Amino acid sequence: MAKMENENTAEATECKEDSLLPIAEKGLFFHDSFFDDIRKQFETAIDQILDTWGEAKSMSDLMSSFTRVRERNLQQENQVMAFSEDDQNHKVVLDVHDFKSGDVKVRVEDNQVMVEGRVEKEEGDFKSMKSFCRRFNFPGKVNMEAVTSAMSSDGVLTITAPKVIEES
């Protein structure tokens, strides 16, 4: 399986409106059949983070176990991300539930897919803001004009990038 390149960037960049992809809304990640083909990779990525933090796993509710880790430590390396590919597509799945109440954007630019998230919270006189930006380069030839994105109701984003199949 080819390795996908993921760049983390701290710089704030403004999305070009014409490159924004619509994000289709789906059901719960662990219940909606739309996510069946990537679910196992996502569960493995959650398991690795839970193991790193010594968090007890609840197989009946893996996301709750993961959410407890995220509440204690919001570092970027604790953001669950998984990759898969088959004959037709590359897929990237990442947890963005911390940003679901804010602003999540997916766009295609310069043969890359960029995902940005931003959320602001106010509690009394205290304001906080968190954001992230991730760029993904896919191996081989990809039909960047056909890239799609979907978000589960519990904040798991899936990006599908169709491969260009070369005739031999």
mmCIF file with all atom_site columns, C-alpha atoms in Angstrom:
data_model
loop_
_atom_site.group_PDB
_atom_site.id
_atom_site.type_symbol
_atom_site.label_atom_id
_atom_site.label_alt_id
_atom_site.label_comp_id
_atom_site.label_asym_id
_atom_site.label_entity_id
_atom_site.label_seq_id
_atom_site.pdbx_PDB_ins_code
_atom_site.Cartn_x
_atom_site.Cartn_y
_atom_site.Cartn_z
_atom_site.occupancy
_atom_site.B_iso_or_equiv
_atom_site.pdbx_formal_charge
_atom_site.auth_seq_id
_atom_site.auth_comp_id
_atom_site.auth_asym_id
_atom_site.auth_atom_id
_atom_site.pdbx_PDB_model_num
ATOM 1   C CA . MET A 1 1   ? 0.000   0.000  0.000   1.00 0.00 ? 1   MET A CA 1
ATOM 2   C CA . ALA A 1 2   ? 1.394   3.378  -0.944  1.00 0.00 ? 2   ALA A CA 1
ATOM 3   C CA . LYS A 1 3   ? 2.127   5.836  1.851   1.00 0.00 ? 3   LYS A CA 1
ATOM 4   C CA . MET A 1 4   ? 0.248   9.103  1.812   1.00 0.00 ? 4   MET A CA 1
ATOM 5   C CA . GLU A 1 5   ? 2.027   12.308 2.687   1.00 0.00 ? 5   GLU A CA 1
ATOM 6   C CA . ASN A 1 6   ? 0.489   14.456 5.426   1.00 0.00 ? 6   ASN A CA 1
ATOM 7   C CA . GLU A 1 7   ? 1.775   17.939 6.140   1.00 0.00 ? 7   GLU A CA 1
ATOM 8   C CA . ASN A 1 8   ? 0.834   19.738 9.347   1.00 0.00 ? 8   ASN A CA 1
ATOM 9   C CA . THR A 1 9   ? 0.921   23.476 9.018   1.00 0.00 ? 9   THR A CA 1
ATOM 10  C CA . ALA A 1 10  ? 0.580   26.072 11.727  1.00 0.00 ? 10  ALA A CA 1
ATOM 11  C CA . GLU A 1 11  ? 0.161   28.975 9.331   1.00 0.00 ? 11  GLU A CA 1
ATOM 12  C CA . ALA A 1 12  ? -3.279  30.497 8.988   1.00 0.00 ? 12  ALA A CA 1
ATOM 13  C CA . THR A 1 13  ? -4.444  30.441 5.402   1.00 0.00 ? 13  THR A CA 1
ATOM 14  C CA . GLU A 1 14  ? -7.651  31.751 3.975   1.00 0.00 ? 14  GLU A CA 1
ATOM 15  C CA . CYS A 1 15  ? -9.702  29.334 1.907   1.00 0.00 ? 15  CYS A CA 1
ATOM 16  C CA . LYS A 1 16  ? -10.334 30.269 -1.664  1.00 0.00 ? 16  LYS A CA 1
ATOM 17  C CA . GLU A 1 17  ? -14.098 30.021 -1.971  1.00 0.00 ? 17  GLU A CA 1
ATOM 18  C CA . ASP A 1 18  ? -14.021 28.411 -5.430  1.00 0.00 ? 18  ASP A CA 1
ATOM 19  C CA . SER A 1 19  ? -11.857 25.517 -4.221  1.00 0.00 ? 19  SER A CA 1
ATOM 20  C CA . LEU A 1 20  ? -14.073 24.591 -1.241  1.00 0.00 ? 20  LEU A CA 1
ATOM 21  C CA . LEU A 1 21  ? -15.680 21.157 -1.361  1.00 0.00 ? 21  LEU A CA 1
ATOM 22  C CA . PRO A 1 22  ? -19.165 20.551 -0.008  1.00 0.00 ? 22  PRO A CA 1
ATOM 23  C CA . ILE A 1 23  ? -19.236 18.254 3.019   1.00 0.00 ? 23  ILE A CA 1
ATOM 24  C CA . ALA A 1 24  ? -22.054 15.698 2.855   1.00 0.00 ? 24  ALA A CA 1
ATOM 25  C CA . GLU A 1 25  ? -23.709 14.974 6.207   1.00 0.00 ? 25  GLU A CA 1
ATOM 26  C CA . LYS A 1 26  ? -23.996 11.336 7.286   1.00 0.00 ? 26  LYS A CA 1
ATOM 27  C CA . GLY A 1 27  ? -25.088 9.364  10.357  1.00 0.00 ? 27  GLY A CA 1
ATOM 28  C CA . LEU A 1 28  ? -22.980 8.148  13.293  1.00 0.00 ? 28  LEU A CA 1
ATOM 29  C CA . PHE A 1 29  ? -19.540 6.901  12.190  1.00 0.00 ? 29  PHE A CA 1
ATOM 30  C CA . PHE A 1 30  ? -19.803 3.478  13.864  1.00 0.00 ? 30  PHE A CA 1
ATOM 31  C CA . HIS A 1 31  ? -23.384 2.908  12.642  1.00 0.00 ? 31  HIS A CA 1
ATOM 32  C CA . ASP A 1 32  ? -23.668 4.434  9.130   1.00 0.00 ? 32  ASP A CA 1
ATOM 33  C CA . SER A 1 33  ? -22.863 1.898  6.359   1.00 0.00 ? 33  SER A CA 1
ATOM 34  C CA . PHE A 1 34  ? -21.221 4.713  4.342   1.00 0.00 ? 34  PHE A CA 1
ATOM 35  C CA . PHE A 1 35  ? -18.146 4.336  6.603   1.00 0.00 ? 35  PHE A CA 1
ATOM 36  C CA . ASP A 1 36  ? -17.930 0.498  6.583   1.00 0.00 ? 36  ASP A CA 1
ATOM 37  C CA . ASP A 1 37  ? -14.826 0.296  4.370   1.00 0.00 ? 37  ASP A CA 1
ATOM 38  C CA . ILE A 1 38  ? -12.678 2.622  6.531   1.00 0.00 ? 38  ILE A CA 1
ATOM 39  C CA . ARG A 1 39  ? -14.006 1.839  10.024  1.00 0.00 ? 39  ARG A CA 1
ATOM 40  C CA . LYS A 1 40  ? -11.366 -0.799 10.892  1.00 0.00 ? 40  LYS A CA 1
ATOM 41  C CA . GLN A 1 41  ? -8.440  1.550  10.076  1.00 0.00 ? 41  GLN A CA 1
ATOM 42  C CA . PHE A 1 42  ? -10.040 4.301  12.181  1.00 0.00 ? 42  PHE A CA 1
ATOM 43  C CA . GLU A 1 43  ? -10.548 1.923  15.133  1.00 0.00 ? 43  GLU A CA 1
ATOM 44  C CA . THR A 1 44  ? -6.881  0.878  14.898  1.00 0.00 ? 44  THR A CA 1
ATOM 45  C CA . ALA A 1 45  ? -5.789  4.538  14.971  1.00 0.00 ? 45  ALA A CA 1
ATOM 46  C CA . ILE A 1 46  ? -7.955  5.160  18.074  1.00 0.00 ? 46  ILE A CA 1
ATOM 47  C CA . ASP A 1 47  ? -6.495  2.049  19.747  1.00 0.00 ? 47  ASP A CA 1
ATOM 48  C CA . GLN A 1 48  ? -2.951  3.335  19.182  1.00 0.00 ? 48  GLN A CA 1
ATOM 49  C CA . ILE A 1 49  ? -3.733  6.676  20.836  1.00 0.00 ? 49  ILE A CA 1
ATOM 50  C CA . LEU A 1 50  ? -5.518  4.990  23.768  1.00 0.00 ? 50  LEU A CA 1
ATOM 51  C CA . ASP A 1 51  ? -2.533  2.662  24.251  1.00 0.00 ? 51  ASP A CA 1
ATOM 52  C CA . THR A 1 52  ? -0.124  5.626  24.196  1.00 0.00 ? 52  THR A CA 1
ATOM 53  C CA . TRP A 1 53  ? -2.087  7.347  26.975  1.00 0.00 ? 53  TRP A CA 1
ATOM 54  C CA . GLY A 1 54  ? -2.849  4.167  28.967  1.00 0.00 ? 54  GLY A CA 1
ATOM 55  C CA . GLU A 1 55  ? -6.581  4.820  28.635  1.00 0.00 ? 55  GLU A CA 1
ATOM 56  C CA . ALA A 1 56  ? -8.979  1.955  29.374  1.00 0.00 ? 56  ALA A CA 1
ATOM 57  C CA . LYS A 1 57  ? -10.863 0.922  26.247  1.00 0.00 ? 57  LYS A CA 1
ATOM 58  C CA . SER A 1 58  ? -14.597 0.550  26.122  1.00 0.00 ? 58  SER A CA 1
ATOM 59  C CA . MET A 1 59  ? -15.257 -1.528 23.023  1.00 0.00 ? 59  MET A CA 1
ATOM 60  C CA . SER A 1 60  ? -18.946 -0.699 23.301  1.00 0.00 ? 60  SER A CA 1
ATOM 61  C CA . ASP A 1 61  ? -18.087 3.000  22.961  1.00 0.00 ? 61  ASP A CA 1
ATOM 62  C CA . LEU A 1 62  ? -14.590 3.499  21.576  1.00 0.00 ? 62  LEU A CA 1
ATOM 63  C CA . MET A 1 63  ? -15.264 7.166  20.756  1.00 0.00 ? 63  MET A CA 1
ATOM 64  C CA . SER A 1 64  ? -16.074 7.968  24.413  1.00 0.00 ? 64  SER A CA 1
ATOM 65  C CA . SER A 1 65  ? -12.751 6.481  25.522  1.00 0.00 ? 65  SER A CA 1
ATOM 66  C CA . PHE A 1 66  ? -10.970 8.540  22.876  1.00 0.00 ? 66  PHE A CA 1
ATOM 67  C CA . THR A 1 67  ? -12.907 11.707 23.770  1.00 0.00 ? 67  THR A CA 1
ATOM 68  C CA . ARG A 1 68  ? -11.658 11.424 27.380  1.00 0.00 ? 68  ARG A CA 1
ATOM 69  C CA . VAL A 1 69  ? -8.051  11.486 26.087  1.00 0.00 ? 69  VAL A CA 1
ATOM 70  C CA . ARG A 1 70  ? -8.775  14.490 23.832  1.00 0.00 ? 70  ARG A CA 1
ATOM 71  C CA . GLU A 1 71  ? -10.351 16.417 26.707  1.00 0.00 ? 71  GLU A CA 1
ATOM 72  C CA . ARG A 1 72  ? -7.154  16.017 28.728  1.00 0.00 ? 72  ARG A CA 1
ATOM 73  C CA . ASN A 1 73  ? -4.706  16.592 25.893  1.00 0.00 ? 73  ASN A CA 1
ATOM 74  C CA . LEU A 1 74  ? -5.623  18.408 22.674  1.00 0.00 ? 74  LEU A CA 1
ATOM 75  C CA . GLN A 1 75  ? -2.235  18.070 20.988  1.00 0.00 ? 75  GLN A CA 1
ATOM 76  C CA . GLN A 1 76  ? -2.338  17.519 17.257  1.00 0.00 ? 76  GLN A CA 1
ATOM 77  C CA . GLU A 1 77  ? -0.723  14.071 17.501  1.00 0.00 ? 77  GLU A CA 1
ATOM 78  C CA . ASN A 1 78  ? -3.826  12.935 19.418  1.00 0.00 ? 78  ASN A CA 1
ATOM 79  C CA . GLN A 1 79  ? -6.100  13.701 16.469  1.00 0.00 ? 79  GLN A CA 1
ATOM 80  C CA . VAL A 1 80  ? -7.180  10.334 15.080  1.00 0.00 ? 80  VAL A CA 1
ATOM 81  C CA . MET A 1 81  ? -6.395  9.933  11.412  1.00 0.00 ? 81  MET A CA 1
ATOM 82  C CA . ALA A 1 82  ? -6.501  6.861  9.178   1.00 0.00 ? 82  ALA A CA 1
ATOM 83  C CA . PHE A 1 83  ? -5.693  6.170  5.530   1.00 0.00 ? 83  PHE A CA 1
ATOM 84  C CA . SER A 1 84  ? -6.829  3.464  3.145   1.00 0.00 ? 84  SER A CA 1
ATOM 85  C CA . GLU A 1 85  ? -6.798  2.718  -0.536  1.00 0.00 ? 85  GLU A CA 1
ATOM 86  C CA . ASP A 1 86  ? -8.346  0.224  -2.888  1.00 0.00 ? 86  ASP A CA 1
ATOM 87  C CA . ASP A 1 87  ? -8.274  -0.146 -6.670  1.00 0.00 ? 87  ASP A CA 1
ATOM 88  C CA . GLN A 1 88  ? -10.482 2.911  -7.201  1.00 0.00 ? 88  GLN A CA 1
ATOM 89  C CA . ASN A 1 89  ? -9.875  5.370  -4.315  1.00 0.00 ? 89  ASN A CA 1
ATOM 90  C CA . HIS A 1 90  ? -7.640  6.788  -1.638  1.00 0.00 ? 90  HIS A CA 1
ATOM 91  C CA . LYS A 1 91  ? -9.453  7.666  1.612   1.00 0.00 ? 91  LYS A CA 1
ATOM 92  C CA . VAL A 1 92  ? -8.471  9.834  4.538   1.00 0.00 ? 92  VAL A CA 1
ATOM 93  C CA . VAL A 1 93  ? -10.520 9.778  7.723   1.00 0.00 ? 93  VAL A CA 1
ATOM 94  C CA . LEU A 1 94  ? -9.916  12.161 10.592  1.00 0.00 ? 94  LEU A CA 1
ATOM 95  C CA . ASP A 1 95  ? -11.635 13.074 13.799  1.00 0.00 ? 95  ASP A CA 1
ATOM 96  C CA . VAL A 1 96  ? -12.779 16.699 13.763  1.00 0.00 ? 96  VAL A CA 1
ATOM 97  C CA . HIS A 1 97  ? -15.484 16.496 16.434  1.00 0.00 ? 97  HIS A CA 1
ATOM 98  C CA . ASP A 1 98  ? -13.715 19.216 18.462  1.00 0.00 ? 98  ASP A CA 1
ATOM 99  C CA . PHE A 1 99  ? -14.365 21.561 15.523  1.00 0.00 ? 99  PHE A CA 1
ATOM 100 C CA . LYS A 1 100 ? -17.859 20.414 14.493  1.00 0.00 ? 100 LYS A CA 1
ATOM 101 C CA . SER A 1 101 ? -19.515 23.332 16.316  1.00 0.00 ? 101 SER A CA 1
ATOM 102 C CA . GLY A 1 102 ? -17.109 25.740 14.592  1.00 0.00 ? 102 GLY A CA 1
ATOM 103 C CA . ASP A 1 103 ? -15.867 25.783 11.062  1.00 0.00 ? 103 ASP A CA 1
ATOM 104 C CA . VAL A 1 104 ? -14.458 22.836 9.082   1.00 0.00 ? 104 VAL A CA 1
ATOM 105 C CA . LYS A 1 105 ? -13.426 23.374 5.461   1.00 0.00 ? 105 LYS A CA 1
ATOM 106 C CA . VAL A 1 106 ? -12.103 20.966 2.852   1.00 0.00 ? 106 VAL A CA 1
ATOM 107 C CA . ARG A 1 107 ? -10.583 22.264 -0.351  1.00 0.00 ? 107 ARG A CA 1
ATOM 108 C CA . VAL A 1 108 ? -8.483  21.119 -3.277  1.00 0.00 ? 108 VAL A CA 1
ATOM 109 C CA . GLU A 1 109 ? -5.520  23.273 -4.193  1.00 0.00 ? 109 GLU A CA 1
ATOM 110 C CA . ASP A 1 110 ? -2.337  22.591 -6.167  1.00 0.00 ? 110 ASP A CA 1
ATOM 111 C CA . ASN A 1 111 ? -2.944  18.818 -6.350  1.00 0.00 ? 111 ASN A CA 1
ATOM 112 C CA . GLN A 1 112 ? -3.392  18.667 -2.569  1.00 0.00 ? 112 GLN A CA 1
ATOM 113 C CA . VAL A 1 113 ? -6.385  18.308 -0.307  1.00 0.00 ? 113 VAL A CA 1
ATOM 114 C CA . MET A 1 114 ? -6.383  20.769 2.585   1.00 0.00 ? 114 MET A CA 1
ATOM 115 C CA . VAL A 1 115 ? -8.539  20.392 5.695   1.00 0.00 ? 115 VAL A CA 1
ATOM 116 C CA . GLU A 1 116 ? -8.885  23.338 8.057   1.00 0.00 ? 116 GLU A CA 1
ATOM 117 C CA . GLY A 1 117 ? -10.777 23.567 11.306  1.00 0.00 ? 117 GLY A CA 1
ATOM 118 C CA . ARG A 1 118 ? -11.399 26.457 13.651  1.00 0.00 ? 118 ARG A CA 1
ATOM 119 C CA . VAL A 1 119 ? -13.600 26.903 16.695  1.00 0.00 ? 119 VAL A CA 1
ATOM 120 C CA . GLU A 1 120 ? -13.942 29.702 19.243  1.00 0.00 ? 120 GLU A CA 1
ATOM 121 C CA . LYS A 1 121 ? -15.396 29.321 22.723  1.00 0.00 ? 121 LYS A CA 1
ATOM 122 C CA . GLU A 1 122 ? -16.471 31.929 25.225  1.00 0.00 ? 122 GLU A CA 1
ATOM 123 C CA . GLU A 1 123 ? -16.946 31.244 28.922  1.00 0.00 ? 123 GLU A CA 1
ATOM 124 C CA . GLY A 1 124 ? -17.634 34.432 30.849  1.00 0.00 ? 124 GLY A CA 1
ATOM 125 C CA . ASP A 1 125 ? -14.705 36.786 30.250  1.00 0.00 ? 125 ASP A CA 1
ATOM 126 C CA . PHE A 1 126 ? -12.526 33.978 28.886  1.00 0.00 ? 126 PHE A CA 1
ATOM 127 C CA . LYS A 1 127 ? -12.220 33.412 25.127  1.00 0.00 ? 127 LYS A CA 1
ATOM 128 C CA . SER A 1 128 ? -10.322 30.587 23.499  1.00 0.00 ? 128 SER A CA 1
ATOM 129 C CA . MET A 1 129 ? -9.702  29.588 19.916  1.00 0.00 ? 129 MET A CA 1
ATOM 130 C CA . LYS A 1 130 ? -8.221  26.445 18.453  1.00 0.00 ? 130 LYS A CA 1
ATOM 131 C CA . SER A 1 131 ? -7.487  25.568 14.876  1.00 0.00 ? 131 SER A CA 1
ATOM 132 C CA . PHE A 1 132 ? -5.687  23.084 12.680  1.00 0.00 ? 132 PHE A CA 1
ATOM 133 C CA . CYS A 1 133 ? -4.633  22.783 9.072   1.00 0.00 ? 133 CYS A CA 1
ATOM 134 C CA . ARG A 1 134 ? -3.654  19.532 7.360   1.00 0.00 ? 134 ARG A CA 1
ATOM 135 C CA . ARG A 1 135 ? -2.540  19.002 3.780   1.00 0.00 ? 135 ARG A CA 1
ATOM 136 C CA . PHE A 1 136 ? -2.635  15.643 2.021   1.00 0.00 ? 136 PHE A CA 1
ATOM 137 C CA . ASN A 1 137 ? -0.743  14.544 -1.083  1.00 0.00 ? 137 ASN A CA 1
ATOM 138 C CA . PHE A 1 138 ? -1.940  11.314 -2.664  1.00 0.00 ? 138 PHE A CA 1
ATOM 139 C CA . PRO A 1 139 ? 0.434   8.874  -4.386  1.00 0.00 ? 139 PRO A CA 1
ATOM 140 C CA . GLY A 1 140 ? -0.050  8.203  -8.075  1.00 0.00 ? 140 GLY A CA 1
ATOM 141 C CA . LYS A 1 141 ? -2.547  9.992  -10.281 1.00 0.00 ? 141 LYS A CA 1
ATOM 142 C CA . VAL A 1 142 ? -5.732  11.247 -8.618  1.00 0.00 ? 142 VAL A CA 1
ATOM 143 C CA . ASN A 1 143 ? -8.773  12.905 -10.175 1.00 0.00 ? 143 ASN A CA 1
ATOM 144 C CA . MET A 1 144 ? -8.656  16.014 -7.975  1.00 0.00 ? 144 MET A CA 1
ATOM 145 C CA . GLU A 1 145 ? -11.834 17.377 -9.591  1.00 0.00 ? 145 GLU A CA 1
ATOM 146 C CA . ALA A 1 146 ? -13.781 14.356 -8.283  1.00 0.00 ? 146 ALA A CA 1
ATOM 147 C CA . VAL A 1 147 ? -12.590 14.497 -4.633  1.00 0.00 ? 147 VAL A CA 1
ATOM 148 C CA . THR A 1 148 ? -15.519 14.297 -2.191  1.00 0.00 ? 148 THR A CA 1
ATOM 149 C CA . SER A 1 149 ? -15.932 14.743 1.556   1.00 0.00 ? 149 SER A CA 1
ATOM 150 C CA . ALA A 1 150 ? -18.489 13.548 4.093   1.00 0.00 ? 150 ALA A CA 1
ATOM 151 C CA . MET A 1 151 ? -18.856 14.088 7.837   1.00 0.00 ? 151 MET A CA 1
ATOM 152 C CA . SER A 1 152 ? -20.519 11.758 10.314  1.00 0.00 ? 152 SER A CA 1
ATOM 153 C CA . SER A 1 153 ? -22.942 13.247 12.816  1.00 0.00 ? 153 SER A CA 1
ATOM 154 C CA . ASP A 1 154 ? -20.342 12.601 15.549  1.00 0.00 ? 154 ASP A CA 1
ATOM 155 C CA . GLY A 1 155 ? -17.605 14.585 13.780  1.00 0.00 ? 155 GLY A CA 1
ATOM 156 C CA . VAL A 1 156 ? -15.565 12.102 11.741  1.00 0.00 ? 156 VAL A CA 1
ATOM 157 C CA . LEU A 1 157 ? -14.560 13.518 8.348   1.00 0.00 ? 157 LEU A CA 1
ATOM 158 C CA . THR A 1 158 ? -13.937 11.230 5.357   1.00 0.00 ? 158 THR A CA 1
ATOM 159 C CA . ILE A 1 159 ? -12.253 12.441 2.176   1.00 0.00 ? 159 ILE A CA 1
ATOM 160 C CA . THR A 1 160 ? -12.380 10.242 -0.911  1.00 0.00 ? 160 THR A CA 1
ATOM 161 C CA . ALA A 1 161 ? -9.929  10.853 -3.765  1.00 0.00 ? 161 ALA A CA 1
ATOM 162 C CA . PRO A 1 162 ? -10.611 8.742  -6.879  1.00 0.00 ? 162 PRO A CA 1
ATOM 163 C CA . LYS A 1 163 ? -7.585  7.275  -8.617  1.00 0.00 ? 163 LYS A CA 1
ATOM 164 C CA . VAL A 1 164 ? -7.008  7.838  -12.314 1.00 0.00 ? 164 VAL A CA 1
ATOM 165 C CA . ILE A 1 165 ? -6.959  4.327  -13.733 1.00 0.00 ? 165 ILE A CA 1
ATOM 166 C CA . GLU A 1 166 ? -4.384  4.053  -16.487 1.00 0.00 ? 166 GLU A CA 1
ATOM 167 C CA . GLU A 1 167 ? -5.175  1.662  -19.340 1.00 0.00 ? 167 GLU A CA 1
ATOM 168 C CA . SER A 1 168 ? -2.377  -0.740 -20.166 1.00 0.00 ? 168 SER A CA 1
#
